[in-house]
Amino acid sequence: MARILVVDDSPTETEVFRSMLEKNGHEVLTAENGADGVALAKQEKPDVVLMDIVMPGLNGFQATRQLTKDAETAHIPVVIVTTKDQETDRVWGKRQGASGYLVKPVAENILLSEINSVMAG
């Protein structure tokens, strides 16, 4: 299965994702903010990154841009997972290089389907 990095400043959200992903056989790495997420992605090279947007310091849009523009991590698909449900946010997320965009709360089957989709390219 996949190694998935969850970047979210909410411990509750992180645990919800961890629970869903681990019970489906995925390995989960976590980071509490964008800067730590970028550093961990460079170090661990996960298969997919699930990225929140609203975080202290480096936000999810900025972290996504750093990951997708860096040759070292550009191959790693980033799926933005956020409460921001505006079309402008979706468009901006895609312009930062995100491979997918999901709105919280995310149903387990939709999350897993999106992960499979971005991993397939």
mmCIF file of C-alpha atoms in Angstrom, residues 54-110:
data_model
loop_
_atom_site.group_PDB
_atom_site.id
_atom_site.type_symbol
_atom_site.label_atom_id
_atom_site.label_comp_id
_atom_site.label_asym_id
_atom_site.label_seq_id
_atom_site.Cartn_x
_atom_site.Cartn_y
_atom_site.Cartn_z
ATOM 1 C CA VAL A 54 -5.387 26.931 6.737
ATOM 2 C CA MET A 55 -2.337 26.420 8.965
ATOM 3 C CA PRO A 56 -0.024 28.725 10.932
ATOM 4 C CA GLY A 57 3.143 29.877 9.176
ATOM 5 C CA LEU A 58 3.476 28.307 5.746
ATOM 6 C CA ASN A 59 -0.082 27.650 4.557
ATOM 7 C CA GLY A 60 -1.175 24.710 2.427
ATOM 8 C CA PHE A 61 -1.127 26.652 -0.844
ATOM 9 C CA GLN A 62 2.455 27.799 -0.192
ATOM 10 C CA ALA A 63 3.581 24.320 0.908
ATOM 11 C CA THR A 64 1.928 22.718 -2.138
ATOM 12 C CA ARG A 65 3.715 25.180 -4.439
ATOM 13 C CA GLN A 66 7.070 24.412 -2.774
ATOM 14 C CA LEU A 67 6.580 20.654 -3.133
ATOM 15 C CA THR A 68 5.330 20.691 -6.718
ATOM 16 C CA LYS A 69 7.974 23.143 -7.974
ATOM 17 C CA ASP A 70 10.959 21.383 -6.329
ATOM 18 C CA ALA A 71 12.590 18.732 -8.544
ATOM 19 C CA GLU A 72 13.151 16.576 -5.452
ATOM 20 C CA THR A 73 9.408 16.339 -4.635
ATOM 21 C CA ALA A 74 7.618 17.338 -7.867
ATOM 22 C CA HIS A 75 6.709 13.697 -8.593
ATOM 23 C CA ILE A 76 4.706 13.389 -5.341
ATOM 24 C CA PRO A 77 0.992 14.100 -5.903
ATOM 25 C CA VAL A 78 -0.512 16.606 -3.458
ATOM 26 C CA VAL A 79 -4.220 16.422 -2.640
ATOM 27 C CA ILE A 80 -5.570 19.495 -0.880
ATOM 28 C CA VAL A 81 -8.046 18.524 1.850
ATOM 29 C CA THR A 82 -9.729 21.567 3.360
ATOM 30 C CA THR A 83 -12.939 23.151 4.617
ATOM 31 C CA LYS A 84 -12.539 25.877 1.940
ATOM 32 C CA ASP A 85 -15.249 25.082 -0.604
ATOM 33 C CA GLN A 86 -14.988 28.063 -2.977
ATOM 34 C CA GLU A 87 -14.294 27.569 -6.676
ATOM 35 C CA THR A 88 -11.532 30.216 -6.427
ATOM 36 C CA ASP A 89 -9.788 28.059 -3.791
ATOM 37 C CA ARG A 90 -10.010 24.993 -6.052
ATOM 38 C CA VAL A 91 -8.598 26.911 -9.003
ATOM 39 C CA TRP A 92 -5.812 28.421 -6.882
ATOM 40 C CA GLY A 93 -4.958 24.982 -5.426
ATOM 41 C CA LYS A 94 -4.628 23.513 -8.929
ATOM 42 C CA ARG A 95 -2.469 26.481 -9.984
ATOM 43 C CA GLN A 96 -0.118 25.704 -7.079
ATOM 44 C CA GLY A 97 0.298 22.224 -8.527
ATOM 45 C CA ALA A 98 -2.232 20.188 -6.517
ATOM 46 C CA SER A 99 -3.306 16.943 -8.183
ATOM 47 C CA GLY A 100 -6.620 16.854 -6.322
ATOM 48 C CA TYR A 101 -8.906 18.901 -4.085
ATOM 49 C CA LEU A 102 -11.307 17.494 -1.473
ATOM 50 C CA VAL A 103 -13.573 19.330 0.967
ATOM 51 C CA LYS A 104 -13.819 18.256 4.626
ATOM 52 C CA PRO A 105 -15.446 16.272 5.991
ATOM 53 C CA VAL A 106 -14.337 13.675 3.442
ATOM 54 C CA ALA A 107 -16.085 10.326 3.160
ATOM 55 C CA GLU A 108 -13.661 7.403 3.399
ATOM 56 C CA ASN A 109 -14.561 5.977 -0.027
ATOM 57 C CA ILE A 110 -14.017 9.374 -1.696
#
